[in-house]
Amino acid sequence: MYGQFQNYIQKHELVRPGCHILAAVSGGADSMVLLALLKKAGYSLTAAHCNFNLRPGECDLDQQLVVDFCTRNNIPCYTKSFDTKAVARNQQVSVEMAARALRYDWFEMLRQGVGAECVATGHHLNDNVETFFLNITRGSGLRGLTGMQPRQGFIVRPLLFATRTEIELFARRNNIPFRKDSSNDDCSIPRNRLRNNVIPQIEKINPSFVNTMERNMEIWNDWYHFSTRRLHELMDRRLTLIEHGFNLELNPDDDASTQRLMLFEVLSGLGFGGNQAAECLSTLGLQTGKTLQAGQYTVIRDRNTIVILENTGKTNPENLKINTVPFLVSNAFGFTIEQSEKDETQAYSSDKNTECVDFQKVTLPLILRPWQSGDRFYPLGMKGSKKVSDFLTNAKVNPADRKNQLVLADQNGIIWVVGMRLDSRYATTKKTTSFLILKRNFS
């Protein structure tokens, strides 16, 4: 196994010779064998053990085994005790999810503290096959078929080539101590159900199923990286960064499968689970203006574009009443009104966030507010009145911006669809003697 271990590290360029490694050691056969192999290979080591206090008495024995082994082998060892169940309750997540977050957060903090290049874990081939099944039950797409990667950020997995049986056999032959985790028999945990019930049934059909899956995942991994490279080349031309999110162009020349793949890749890259991404794909399929809330994002279908916005927690401000001018306010609206005796209409003609109107045509107080259903105005340069909703639709304003569109109105009607179009009834003429300069300011 030692030769396979070294070959696997070199093949996947997991760690540099002689570098410092933080080894995650639970006390099980996989992590204890990992620690022994890393030491034999001559790496500079620090061991890290998490005590999750989930198995009274047993967890302390696991910790003691790790500490004793490290002491005998002159390996620095850090331990950390967690009240995992309390964390899970407080965060309203499963115990397994809480333990995972606690483990990797601490590992990363410790890695930086001891100056390690990476964190090595004892994940093996059986773990990877179980992960594959968990992924496909969650709808993770092609990415999920590839299982765990040998390297992911600062995490390296040098034992992914070996089965659980091979690791335990190596441990016994080389007198490497380890302890069995009794919680692995708890089939209320999905991974354990797969390990103890599902995979053994498949192995009755194909006794070499785990090794067959290793070859399958290698092929799927190659397909995934090949296809995503091509997909990203296309997405580079279709994905546009906007404030608080992205616009994904859906070109009519693309077939439906290409569009679905692009959207799935964007959503999964933002942390959407497979089921969430699938819901977005089906919900946003046809209906323009359809909105879907998913986690910290809002996803909107707008004609040939998918708009993905991060929810910033900001809401539309309340109506703002303006009783006098000049008016200056520094708040969510960022709006100012100045009085002038000089016609500055032409000076601001190219600035969509500034308008000049005839003060004598305005009746105070003014109201600055989000537009409402039923609002109408007389767009400058057009004939007759028009609903604000129709004007925004014809101007192809995306649903996110449409929702936050402001209007400035007086007692007689809308003066300005802010940043878009002035109402012709308030426009300046050659007879205008007093002017109001309306500005929407952005920080």
Coordinates of N, CA and C in Angstrom, one line a residue, residues 269-410:
G269 N -22.7 26.8 -8.8 CA -21.5 27.6 -8.4 C -21.8 28.6 -7.3
L270 N -23.1 29.0 -7.2 CA -23.5 29.9 -6.1 C -23.9 29.2 -4.9
G271 N -23.8 27.9 -4.9 CA -24.1 27.1 -3.7 C -25.5 26.5 -3.6
F272 N -26.2 26.6 -4.7 CA -27.5 26.0 -4.7 C -27.4 24.5 -4.7
G273 N -28.2 23.9 -3.9 CA -28.3 22.4 -3.9 C -28.9 21.9 -5.2
G274 N -28.7 20.6 -5.4 CA -29.2 20.0 -6.7 C -30.7 20.2 -6.8
N275 N -31.5 20.0 -5.7 CA -32.9 20.1 -5.8 C -33.3 21.5 -6.0
Q276 N -32.6 22.5 -5.4 CA -33.0 23.9 -5.6 C -32.7 24.3 -7.1
A277 N -31.6 23.8 -7.6 CA -31.2 24.2 -9.0 C -32.3 23.6 -9.9
A278 N -32.7 22.3 -9.7 CA -33.7 21.7 -10.5 C -35.0 22.4 -10.5
E279 N -35.4 22.9 -9.3 CA -36.6 23.7 -9.1 C -36.6 25.0 -9.9
C280 N -35.4 25.6 -9.9 CA -35.2 26.9 -10.7 C -35.4 26.6 -12.1
L281 N -34.8 25.5 -12.6 CA -34.8 25.1 -14.0 C -36.2 24.9 -14.5
S282 N -37.0 24.2 -13.7 CA -38.4 23.9 -14.1 C -39.3 25.1 -14.0
T283 N -39.2 25.8 -12.8 CA -40.0 27.0 -12.6 C -39.8 28.1 -13.5
L284 N -38.6 28.3 -13.9 CA -38.2 29.5 -14.7 C -38.3 29.1 -16.2
G285 N -38.7 27.9 -16.5 CA -38.6 27.5 -17.9 C -39.2 28.3 -19.0
L286 N -40.5 28.8 -18.7 CA -41.2 29.4 -19.8 C -41.7 30.8 -19.5
Q287 N -42.1 31.1 -18.3 CA -42.8 32.3 -17.9 C -42.0 33.5 -17.7
T288 N -42.1 34.5 -18.5 CA -41.3 35.7 -18.3 C -41.9 36.4 -17.1
G289 N -41.0 37.0 -16.3 CA -41.3 37.7 -15.1 C -41.5 36.7 -13.9
K290 N -41.3 35.4 -14.0 CA -41.4 34.5 -12.9 C -40.2 34.7 -12.0
T291 N -40.5 34.7 -10.7 CA -39.5 35.0 -9.7 C -39.5 33.8 -8.7
L292 N -38.3 33.4 -8.3 CA -38.1 32.3 -7.4 C -37.1 32.7 -6.3
Q293 N -37.5 32.6 -5.1 CA -36.6 32.8 -3.9 C -35.9 31.5 -3.6
A294 N -34.6 31.5 -3.6 CA -33.8 30.3 -3.2 C -32.6 30.7 -2.4
G295 N -32.7 30.4 -1.1 CA -31.7 30.8 -0.2 C -31.4 32.3 -0.1
Q296 N -30.2 32.7 -0.3 CA -29.9 34.1 -0.3 C -30.0 34.8 -1.6
Y297 N -30.6 34.1 -2.6 CA -30.7 34.7 -3.9 C -32.2 34.8 -4.4
T298 N -32.4 35.7 -5.3 CA -33.7 35.8 -6.0 C -33.3 35.6 -7.5
V299 N -34.0 34.6 -8.1 CA -33.8 34.3 -9.5 C -35.0 34.7 -10.3
I300 N -34.8 35.4 -11.4 CA -35.9 36.0 -12.2 C -35.8 35.7 -13.6
R301 N -36.8 35.2 -14.3 CA -36.8 35.0 -15.7 C -37.3 36.3 -16.4
D302 N -36.5 36.9 -17.3 CA -36.9 38.1 -18.0 C -36.6 37.9 -19.5
R303 N -37.6 37.5 -20.3 CA -37.5 37.3 -21.7 C -36.3 36.3 -22.0
N304 N -35.2 36.8 -22.6 CA -34.1 36.0 -23.0 C -33.0 36.1 -22.0
T305 N -33.3 36.4 -20.7 CA -32.3 36.6 -19.7 C -32.8 36.0 -18.4
I306 N -31.9 35.4 -17.7 CA -32.1 35.0 -16.3 C -31.3 35.9 -15.4
V307 N -32.0 36.6 -14.5 CA -31.4 37.5 -13.6 C -31.2 36.8 -12.2
I308 N -30.0 36.8 -11.7 CA -29.7 36.2 -10.4 C -29.2 37.3 -9.4
L309 N -30.0 37.6 -8.4 CA -29.6 38.7 -7.5 C -29.4 38.2 -6.1
E310 N -28.4 38.6 -5.4 CA -28.2 38.3 -4.0 C -29.1 39.2 -3.2
N311 N -29.8 38.6 -2.2 CA -30.7 39.3 -1.4 C -29.9 40.1 -0.3
T312 N -29.8 41.4 -0.5 CA -29.0 42.2 0.4 C -29.7 42.6 1.7
G313 N -30.9 42.2 1.8 CA -31.6 42.6 3.1 C -32.3 43.9 3.0
K314 N -32.0 44.7 1.9 CA -32.6 46.0 1.8 C -34.0 45.9 1.2
T315 N -34.9 46.7 1.7 CA -36.3 46.8 1.2 C -36.5 48.1 0.6
N316 N -37.6 48.2 -0.2 CA -38.0 49.5 -0.8 C -38.2 50.5 0.3
P317 N -37.7 51.7 0.3 CA -37.9 52.7 1.3 C -39.4 53.2 1.2
E318 N -39.9 53.7 2.3 CA -41.2 54.3 2.4 C -41.3 55.5 1.6
N319 N -42.5 56.0 1.3 CA -42.7 57.2 0.6 C -42.0 58.4 1.3
L320 N -41.4 59.2 0.5 CA -40.7 60.4 1.0 C -41.4 61.7 0.6
K321 N -41.9 62.4 1.6 CA -42.6 63.7 1.3 C -41.7 64.9 1.3
I322 N -41.8 65.7 0.3 CA -40.9 66.8 0.1 C -41.8 68.1 0.2
N323 N -41.7 68.8 1.3 CA -42.6 70.0 1.5 C -42.0 71.3 0.9
T324 N -40.7 71.4 0.9 CA -40.0 72.6 0.5 C -38.8 72.3 -0.4
V325 N -38.4 73.3 -1.2 CA -37.2 73.2 -2.0 C -36.4 74.5 -1.7
P326 N -35.0 74.4 -1.7 CA -34.2 73.2 -2.1 C -34.4 72.1 -1.1
F327 N -34.1 70.9 -1.6 CA -34.3 69.7 -0.7 C -33.0 68.8 -0.9
L328 N -32.5 68.4 0.3 CA -31.3 67.5 0.3 C -31.5 66.5 1.3
V329 N -31.3 65.2 0.9 CA -31.5 64.1 1.8 C -30.4 63.1 1.6
S330 N -29.8 62.5 2.6 CA -28.9 61.5 2.5 C -29.4 60.2 3.1
N331 N -30.2 59.4 2.3 CA -30.8 58.2 2.8 C -30.8 57.2 1.7
A332 N -31.7 56.2 1.8 CA -31.8 55.2 0.8 C -32.2 55.8 -0.6
F333 N -32.9 56.9 -0.6 CA -33.3 57.6 -1.9 C -32.1 58.3 -2.5
G334 N -31.3 59.0 -1.7 CA -30.2 59.8 -2.2 C -30.6 60.8 -3.2
F335 N -31.7 61.6 -2.8 CA -32.4 62.5 -3.8 C -32.1 63.9 -3.4
T336 N -31.9 64.8 -4.4 CA -31.8 66.2 -4.1 C -32.6 67.0 -5.1
I337 N -33.1 68.2 -4.7 CA -33.8 69.1 -5.5 C -33.2 70.5 -5.3
E338 N -32.8 71.1 -6.4 CA -32.3 72.5 -6.3 C -33.1 73.4 -7.2
Q339 N -33.2 74.7 -6.7 CA -33.9 75.7 -7.5 C -32.9 76.5 -8.2
S340 N -33.2 76.9 -9.5 CA -32.3 77.7 -10.3 C -33.1 78.6 -11.1
E341 N -32.5 79.8 -11.4 CA -33.1 80.7 -12.4 C -32.5 80.6 -13.8
K342 N -31.7 79.6 -13.9 CA -31.0 79.4 -15.2 C -31.5 78.0 -15.8
D343 N -31.7 78.1 -17.1 CA -32.2 76.9 -17.8 C -31.0 75.9 -18.0
E344 N -31.0 74.8 -17.3 CA -29.9 73.9 -17.4 C -30.3 72.5 -18.0
T345 N -31.4 72.6 -18.8 CA -32.0 71.4 -19.4 C -30.9 70.8 -20.3
Q346 N -30.3 71.5 -21.2 CA -29.3 71.0 -22.1 C -28.1 70.4 -21.3
A347 N -27.7 71.1 -20.3 CA -26.5 70.7 -19.5 C -26.7 69.3 -18.9
Y348 N -27.9 68.9 -18.6 CA -28.2 67.6 -18.0 C -28.8 66.6 -19.0
S349 N -28.9 66.9 -20.2 CA -29.6 66.1 -21.2 C -29.0 64.7 -21.3
S350 N -27.7 64.5 -21.1 CA -27.1 63.2 -21.2 C -27.0 62.5 -19.9
D351 N -27.5 63.1 -18.8 CA -27.4 62.4 -17.5 C -28.8 61.9 -17.1
K352 N -29.0 60.6 -17.2 CA -30.3 60.0 -17.0 C -30.8 60.2 -15.5
N353 N -29.9 60.5 -14.6 CA -30.3 60.6 -13.2 C -30.5 62.1 -12.8
T354 N -30.5 63.0 -13.8 CA -30.8 64.4 -13.5 C -31.8 64.9 -14.5
E355 N -32.8 65.7 -14.0 CA -33.8 66.3 -14.9 C -34.0 67.7 -14.5
C356 N -34.3 68.6 -15.5 CA -34.7 70.0 -15.2 C -36.1 70.2 -15.6
V357 N -36.9 70.7 -14.6 CA -38.4 70.9 -14.9 C -38.8 72.3 -14.6
D358 N -40.0 72.7 -15.0 CA -40.5 74.0 -14.8 C -41.1 74.1 -13.4
F359 N -40.5 74.9 -12.5 CA -41.0 75.0 -11.2 C -42.4 75.5 -11.1
Q360 N -42.8 76.4 -12.0 CA -44.2 76.9 -11.9 C -45.2 75.9 -12.2
K361 N -44.9 74.8 -12.8 CA -45.8 73.8 -13.1 C -46.0 72.7 -12.0
V362 N -45.1 72.8 -11.0 CA -45.1 71.9 -9.9 C -45.9 72.4 -8.7
T363 N -46.6 71.5 -8.1 CA -47.4 71.8 -6.9 C -46.8 71.1 -5.7
L364 N -46.3 71.8 -4.7 CA -45.8 71.1 -3.5 C -47.0 70.7 -2.6
P365 N -46.8 69.7 -1.8 CA -45.6 68.9 -1.6 C -45.4 67.8 -2.7
L366 N -44.1 67.4 -2.8 CA -43.8 66.3 -3.8 C -43.7 65.0 -3.0
I367 N -43.9 63.9 -3.7 CA -43.8 62.6 -3.1 C -42.8 61.8 -4.0
L368 N -41.8 61.3 -3.3 CA -40.9 60.3 -4.0 C -41.2 58.9 -3.5
R369 N -41.5 58.0 -4.3 CA -42.0 56.7 -3.9 C -41.8 55.6 -5.0
P370 N -41.9 54.4 -4.6 CA -41.9 53.3 -5.6 C -43.1 53.4 -6.5
W371 N -43.0 53.1 -7.7 CA -44.2 53.1 -8.6 C -45.2 52.1 -8.2
Q372 N -46.5 52.4 -8.5 CA -47.6 51.5 -8.1 C -48.4 51.1 -9.3
S373 N -49.1 50.0 -9.2 CA -49.9 49.5 -10.3 C -51.0 50.5 -10.5
G374 N -51.2 50.9 -11.8 CA -52.2 51.9 -12.1 C -51.6 53.3 -12.3
D375 N -50.3 53.5 -12.0 CA -49.7 54.8 -12.2 C -49.6 55.1 -13.7
R376 N -50.0 56.3 -14.1 CA -49.9 56.7 -15.5 C -49.1 58.0 -15.6
F377 N -48.5 58.3 -16.7 CA -47.9 59.6 -16.9 C -47.8 59.8 -18.4
Y378 N -47.3 61.1 -18.8 CA -47.3 61.5 -20.2 C -45.8 61.5 -20.6
P379 N -45.2 60.4 -21.1 CA -43.8 60.4 -21.3 C -43.4 61.5 -22.4
L380 N -42.4 62.2 -22.0 CA -41.8 63.2 -22.9 C -41.4 62.6 -24.2
G381 N -41.8 63.1 -25.3 CA -41.5 62.6 -26.6 C -42.4 61.5 -27.2
M382 N -43.5 61.2 -26.4 CA -44.5 60.3 -26.8 C -45.9 61.0 -26.8
K383 N -46.8 60.4 -27.6 CA -48.1 61.0 -27.6 C -49.0 60.3 -26.5
G384 N -49.8 61.2 -25.8 CA -50.7 60.7 -24.9 C -50.1 60.1 -23.6
S385 N -51.0 59.5 -22.8 CA -50.5 58.9 -21.5 C -50.1 57.5 -21.7
K386 N -49.4 57.0 -20.7 CA -49.0 55.6 -20.7 C -48.9 55.1 -19.3
K387 N -49.3 53.8 -19.1 CA -49.1 53.2 -17.8 C -47.6 53.1 -17.5
V388 N -47.2 53.4 -16.3 CA -45.8 53.2 -15.9 C -45.3 51.7 -16.2
S389 N -46.2 50.8 -15.8 CA -45.9 49.4 -16.0 C -45.6 49.1 -17.5
D390 N -46.4 49.6 -18.4 CA -46.2 49.4 -19.8 C -44.9 50.0 -20.3
F391 N -44.7 51.2 -19.8 CA -43.5 52.0 -20.2 C -42.2 51.2 -19.8
L392 N -42.2 50.6 -18.6 CA -41.0 49.9 -18.1 C -40.9 48.6 -18.9
T393 N -42.0 48.0 -19.2 CA -42.0 46.7 -20.0 C -41.4 47.0 -21.4
N394 N -41.9 48.0 -22.0 CA -41.4 48.4 -23.4 C -40.0 48.8 -23.4
A395 N -39.5 49.4 -22.2 CA -38.1 49.8 -22.1 C -37.2 48.7 -21.8
K396 N -37.8 47.5 -21.6 CA -37.1 46.2 -21.3 C -36.3 46.3 -20.0
V397 N -36.9 47.0 -19.0 CA -36.3 47.0 -17.7 C -36.4 45.7 -17.1
N398 N -35.3 45.1 -16.5 CA -35.4 43.8 -16.0 C -36.3 43.8 -14.7
P399 N -36.9 42.7 -14.4 CA -37.8 42.6 -13.2 C -37.3 43.1 -11.9
A400 N -36.0 42.9 -11.7 CA -35.4 43.4 -10.4 C -35.4 44.9 -10.3
D401 N -34.9 45.5 -11.4 CA -34.9 47.0 -11.4 C -36.3 47.6 -11.5
R402 N -37.2 46.9 -12.2 CA -38.6 47.3 -12.3 C -39.3 47.4 -10.9
K403 N -39.0 46.4 -10.1 CA -39.6 46.3 -8.8 C -39.1 47.5 -7.9
N404 N -37.9 48.0 -8.1 CA -37.4 49.1 -7.3 C -37.5 50.4 -8.0
Q405 N -38.2 50.5 -9.1 CA -38.3 51.8 -9.8 C -39.0 52.9 -9.0
L406 N -38.4 54.1 -8.9 CA -39.1 55.2 -8.2 C -39.7 56.1 -9.1
V407 N -40.7 56.8 -8.6 CA -41.4 58.0 -9.3 C -41.4 59.2 -8.4
L408 N -41.3 60.3 -9.0 CA -41.5 61.6 -8.3 C -42.8 62.2 -8.8
A409 N -43.7 62.5 -7.8 CA -45.0 63.0 -8.2 C -45.4 64.2 -7.3
D410 N -46.3 65.0 -7.9 CA -47.0 66.1 -7.0 C -48.4 65.7 -6.9

